Coordinates of C-alpha atoms in Angstrom, one line a residue:
X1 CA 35.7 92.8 -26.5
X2 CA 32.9 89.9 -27.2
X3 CA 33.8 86.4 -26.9
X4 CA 34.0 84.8 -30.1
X5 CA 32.4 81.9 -30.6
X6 CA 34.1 78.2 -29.7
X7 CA 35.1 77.2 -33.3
X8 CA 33.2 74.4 -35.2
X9 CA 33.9 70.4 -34.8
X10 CA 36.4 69.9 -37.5
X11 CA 34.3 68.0 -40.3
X12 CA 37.1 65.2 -40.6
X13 CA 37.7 64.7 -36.6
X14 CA 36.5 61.6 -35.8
X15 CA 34.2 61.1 -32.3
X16 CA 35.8 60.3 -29.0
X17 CA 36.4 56.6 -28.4
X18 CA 34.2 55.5 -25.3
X19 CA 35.9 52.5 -23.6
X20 CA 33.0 50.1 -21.8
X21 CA 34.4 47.4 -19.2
X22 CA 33.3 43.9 -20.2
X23 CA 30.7 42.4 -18.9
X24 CA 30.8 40.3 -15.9
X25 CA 30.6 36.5 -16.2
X26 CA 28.0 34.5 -15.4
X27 CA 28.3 33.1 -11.7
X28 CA 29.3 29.7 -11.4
X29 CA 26.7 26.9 -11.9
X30 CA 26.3 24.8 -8.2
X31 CA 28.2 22.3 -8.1
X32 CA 26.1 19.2 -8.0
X33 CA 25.3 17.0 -4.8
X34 CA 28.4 14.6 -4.0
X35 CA 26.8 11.1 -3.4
X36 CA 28.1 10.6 -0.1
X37 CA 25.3 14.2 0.0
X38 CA 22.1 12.2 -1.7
X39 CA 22.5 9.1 0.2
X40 CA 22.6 11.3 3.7
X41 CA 19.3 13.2 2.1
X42 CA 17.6 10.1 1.3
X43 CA 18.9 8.8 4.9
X44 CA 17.2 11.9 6.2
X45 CA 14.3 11.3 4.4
X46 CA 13.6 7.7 4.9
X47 CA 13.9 9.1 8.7
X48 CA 11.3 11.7 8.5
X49 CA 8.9 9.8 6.6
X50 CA 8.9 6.5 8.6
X51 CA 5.5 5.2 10.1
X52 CA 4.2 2.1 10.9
X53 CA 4.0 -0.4 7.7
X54 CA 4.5 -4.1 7.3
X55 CA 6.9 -3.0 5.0
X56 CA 9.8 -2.2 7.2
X57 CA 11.8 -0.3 4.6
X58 CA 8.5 2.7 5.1
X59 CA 8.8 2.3 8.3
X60 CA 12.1 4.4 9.2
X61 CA 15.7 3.4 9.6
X62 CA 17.6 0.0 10.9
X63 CA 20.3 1.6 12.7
X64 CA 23.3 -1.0 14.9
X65 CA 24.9 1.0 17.6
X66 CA 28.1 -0.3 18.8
X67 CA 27.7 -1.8 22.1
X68 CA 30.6 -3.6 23.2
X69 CA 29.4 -6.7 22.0
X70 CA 31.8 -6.9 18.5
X71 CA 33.9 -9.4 16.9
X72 CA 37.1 -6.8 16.7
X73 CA 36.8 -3.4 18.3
X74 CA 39.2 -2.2 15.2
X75 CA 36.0 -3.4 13.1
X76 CA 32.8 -3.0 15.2
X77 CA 31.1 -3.9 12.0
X78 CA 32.0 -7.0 12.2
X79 CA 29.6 -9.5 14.8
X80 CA 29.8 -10.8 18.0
X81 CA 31.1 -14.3 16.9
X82 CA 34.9 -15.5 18.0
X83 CA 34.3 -18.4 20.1
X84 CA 37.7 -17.7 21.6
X85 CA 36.8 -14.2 23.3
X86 CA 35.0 -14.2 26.2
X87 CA 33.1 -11.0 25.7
X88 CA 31.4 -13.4 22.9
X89 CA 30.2 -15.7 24.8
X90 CA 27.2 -15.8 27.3
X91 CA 26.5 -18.8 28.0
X92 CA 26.9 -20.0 24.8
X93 CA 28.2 -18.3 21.3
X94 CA 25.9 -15.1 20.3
X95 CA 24.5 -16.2 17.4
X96 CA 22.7 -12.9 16.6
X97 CA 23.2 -9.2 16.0
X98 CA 20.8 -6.6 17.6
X99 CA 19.6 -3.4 15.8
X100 CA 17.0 -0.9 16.3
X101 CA 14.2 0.3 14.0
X102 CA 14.0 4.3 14.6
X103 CA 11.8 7.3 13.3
X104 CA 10.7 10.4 14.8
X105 CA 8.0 8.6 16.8
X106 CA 10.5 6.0 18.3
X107 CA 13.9 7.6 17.8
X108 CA 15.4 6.0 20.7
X109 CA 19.0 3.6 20.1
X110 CA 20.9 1.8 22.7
X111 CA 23.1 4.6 24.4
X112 CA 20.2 7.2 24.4
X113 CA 17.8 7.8 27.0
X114 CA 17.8 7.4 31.2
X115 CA 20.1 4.8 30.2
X116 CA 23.3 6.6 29.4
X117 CA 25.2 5.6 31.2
X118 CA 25.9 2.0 29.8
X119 CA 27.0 3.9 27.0
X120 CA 30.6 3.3 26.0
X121 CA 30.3 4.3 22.5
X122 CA 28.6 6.9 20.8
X123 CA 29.0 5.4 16.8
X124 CA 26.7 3.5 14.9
X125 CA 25.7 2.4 12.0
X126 CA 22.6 3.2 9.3
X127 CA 22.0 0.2 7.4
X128 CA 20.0 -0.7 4.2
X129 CA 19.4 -4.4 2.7
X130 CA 18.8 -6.4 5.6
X131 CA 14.8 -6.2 6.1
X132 CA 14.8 -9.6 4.5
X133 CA 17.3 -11.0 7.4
X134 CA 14.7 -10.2 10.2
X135 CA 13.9 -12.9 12.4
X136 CA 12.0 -11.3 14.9
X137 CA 11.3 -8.2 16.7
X138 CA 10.6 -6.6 19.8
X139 CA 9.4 -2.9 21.1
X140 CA 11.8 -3.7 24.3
X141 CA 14.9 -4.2 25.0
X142 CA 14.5 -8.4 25.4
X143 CA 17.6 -9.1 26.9
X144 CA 18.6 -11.3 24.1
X145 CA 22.5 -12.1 24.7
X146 CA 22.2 -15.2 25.7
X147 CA 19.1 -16.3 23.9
X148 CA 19.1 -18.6 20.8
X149 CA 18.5 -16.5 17.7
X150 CA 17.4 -13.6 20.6
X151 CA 15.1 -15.8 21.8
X152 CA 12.9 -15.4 18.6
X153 CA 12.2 -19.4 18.0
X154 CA 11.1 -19.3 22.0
X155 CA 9.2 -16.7 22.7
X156 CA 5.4 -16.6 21.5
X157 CA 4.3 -14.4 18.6
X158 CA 2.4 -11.2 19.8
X159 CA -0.9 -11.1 19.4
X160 CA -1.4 -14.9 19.3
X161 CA -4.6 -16.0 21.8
X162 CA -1.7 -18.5 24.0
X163 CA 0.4 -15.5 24.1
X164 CA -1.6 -13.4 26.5
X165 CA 0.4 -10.7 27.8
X166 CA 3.7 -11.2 27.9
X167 CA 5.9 -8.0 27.7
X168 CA 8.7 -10.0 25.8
X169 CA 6.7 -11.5 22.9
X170 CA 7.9 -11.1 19.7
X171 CA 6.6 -9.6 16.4
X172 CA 7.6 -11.7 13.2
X173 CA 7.2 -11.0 9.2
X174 CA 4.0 -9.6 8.3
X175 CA 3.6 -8.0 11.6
X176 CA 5.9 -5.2 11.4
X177 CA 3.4 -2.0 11.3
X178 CA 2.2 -3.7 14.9
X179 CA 5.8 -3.7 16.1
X180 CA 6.4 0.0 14.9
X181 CA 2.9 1.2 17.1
X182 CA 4.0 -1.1 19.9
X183 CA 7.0 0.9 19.7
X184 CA 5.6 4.1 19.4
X185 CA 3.1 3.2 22.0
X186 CA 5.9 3.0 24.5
X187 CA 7.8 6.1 23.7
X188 CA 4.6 8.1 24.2
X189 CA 3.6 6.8 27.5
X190 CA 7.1 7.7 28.8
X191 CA 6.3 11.5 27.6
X192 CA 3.2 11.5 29.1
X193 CA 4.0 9.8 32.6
X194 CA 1.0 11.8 34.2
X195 CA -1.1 9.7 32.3
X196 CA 0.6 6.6 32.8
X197 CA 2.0 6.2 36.1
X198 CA 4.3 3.4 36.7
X199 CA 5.1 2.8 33.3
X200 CA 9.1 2.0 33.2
X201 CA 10.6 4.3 31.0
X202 CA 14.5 2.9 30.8
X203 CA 15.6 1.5 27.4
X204 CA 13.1 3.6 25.4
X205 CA 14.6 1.8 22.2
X206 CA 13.3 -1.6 20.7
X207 CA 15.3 -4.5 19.0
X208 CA 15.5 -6.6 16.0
X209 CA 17.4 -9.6 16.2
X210 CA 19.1 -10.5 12.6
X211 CA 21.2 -13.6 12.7
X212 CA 24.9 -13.3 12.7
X213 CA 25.5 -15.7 9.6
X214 CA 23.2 -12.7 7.4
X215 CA 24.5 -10.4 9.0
X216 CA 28.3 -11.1 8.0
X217 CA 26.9 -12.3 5.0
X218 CA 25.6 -8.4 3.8
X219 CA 28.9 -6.4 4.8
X220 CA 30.0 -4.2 3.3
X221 CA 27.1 -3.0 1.4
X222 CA 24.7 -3.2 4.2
X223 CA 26.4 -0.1 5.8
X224 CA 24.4 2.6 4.3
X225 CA 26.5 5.2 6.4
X226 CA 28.0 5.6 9.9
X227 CA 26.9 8.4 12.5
X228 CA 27.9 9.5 15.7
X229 CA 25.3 9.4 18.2
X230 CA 25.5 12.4 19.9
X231 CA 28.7 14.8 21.1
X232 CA 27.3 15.1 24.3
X233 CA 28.5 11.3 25.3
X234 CA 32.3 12.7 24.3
X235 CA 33.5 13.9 20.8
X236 CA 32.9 11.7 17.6
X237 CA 36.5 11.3 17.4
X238 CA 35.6 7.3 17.5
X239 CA 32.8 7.7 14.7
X240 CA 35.2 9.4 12.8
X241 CA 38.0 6.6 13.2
X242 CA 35.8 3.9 12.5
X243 CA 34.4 5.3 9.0
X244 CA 38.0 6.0 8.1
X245 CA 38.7 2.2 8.6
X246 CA 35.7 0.8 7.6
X247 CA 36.2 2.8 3.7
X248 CA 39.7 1.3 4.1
X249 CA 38.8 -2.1 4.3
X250 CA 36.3 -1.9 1.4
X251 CA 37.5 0.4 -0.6
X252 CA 34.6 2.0 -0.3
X253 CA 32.7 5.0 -1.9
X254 CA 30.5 8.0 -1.2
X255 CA 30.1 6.4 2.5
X256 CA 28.4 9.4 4.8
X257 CA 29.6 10.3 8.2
X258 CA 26.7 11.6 10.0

């Protein structure tokens, strides 16, 4: 027999309901920076973009390494200035703190270089607001301990005519861009030692001597961040300790570890 036709859609049935799955959310919006993240960008930056300028703060980063020559070695922050511990005195009370101007031209700090192994601490400090506090500067390492003031009211200012040559002059306000291509001078003929033999390339780093009464006088808020130099002088278990204490005894805020 012939198949009969299928029968037609009953006029009253309504159509088949067609479920649809919602639509998907829209994906989060980021999260914005922390600022404990924009200050280590602008750190970064200010870094990167340093060259020499009379204006120090264009000029890269002031950065204080610990060096053994601290107040408290629970608060390295703190300067060389107890007249009742020895490792504060040389000679006489150190009146000073040494701190090193870097950028990638002259990235050098104390503990980096053909002189690791003085090193006995590999944190430091990044530090903002004490430009103004500069007494004097030097693309060397002057072996200032025991100097007044690091030696900046003795020494002649570089570049005057009864200065001459003398490898330990210092560089004073207004002379800063100099003291950055001093600097920078020095690093590069200790990359290129075929084109200057003889040159002495230990202590690649320079130093800026700030007086101890300023520089106790800006803490806490001169501490931009603290960083660890470098794993490859041990861990930065010590970095880590010392920003833990250092945002205890401030209260501090959105302080990077670097």
């Amino acid at each position: 027999l012939p198949l009969s036709p299928p029968p037609p859609p009953h006029p009253h049935r309504p159509p088949p309901i067609v479920f649809h799955p919602p639509p998907s959310p829209p994906p989060p919006s980021p999260r914005p920076p922390t600022a404990s993240a924009l200050r280590a960008a602008s750190i970064q930056q200010r870094f990167r973009s340093g060259e020499p300028n009379d204006d120090i703060t264009r000029a890269g980063l002031l950065v204080k390494m610990v060096d053994g020559l601290e107040d408290d070695d629970a608060e390295p922050w703190h300067a060389c200035h107890s007249s009742t511990d020895p490792k504060c005195s040389s000679g006489h009370r150190i009146d000073h703190v040494s701190v090193s101007l870097i950028n990638p031209s002259t990235p050098a700090v104390y503990g980096h270089g053909p002189h690791k192994s003085e090193v006995k601490h590999n944190v430091g400090f990044v530090l903002r607001g004490l430009e103004s506090k500069i007494a004097c500067a030097m693309p060397v390492d002057g072996g200032t301990v025991s100097m007044r003031v690091g030696g900046c009211e003795q020494r002649c200012t570089c570049g005057e005519p009864r200065c001459g040559y003398d490898a330990y002059c210092v560089y004073r306000k207004r002379q800063f861009a100099a003291f950055v291509r001093a600097s920078e001078q020095r690093v590069k003929r200790c990359t290129e030692p075929h084109e200057h033999p003889g040159v002495s390339c230990d202590r690649q780093y320079n130093e800026i001597i700030i007086p101890t009464s300023d520089w106790e006088a800006a803490l806490p808020k001169s501490i931009y961040a603290v960083m660890c130099l470098s794993e490859e002088h041990g861990t930065c278990d010590e970095a880590r300790s010392v920003h833990q204490r250092l945002i205890n005894a401030y209260n501090l805020h959105s302080l990077p570890l670097l």
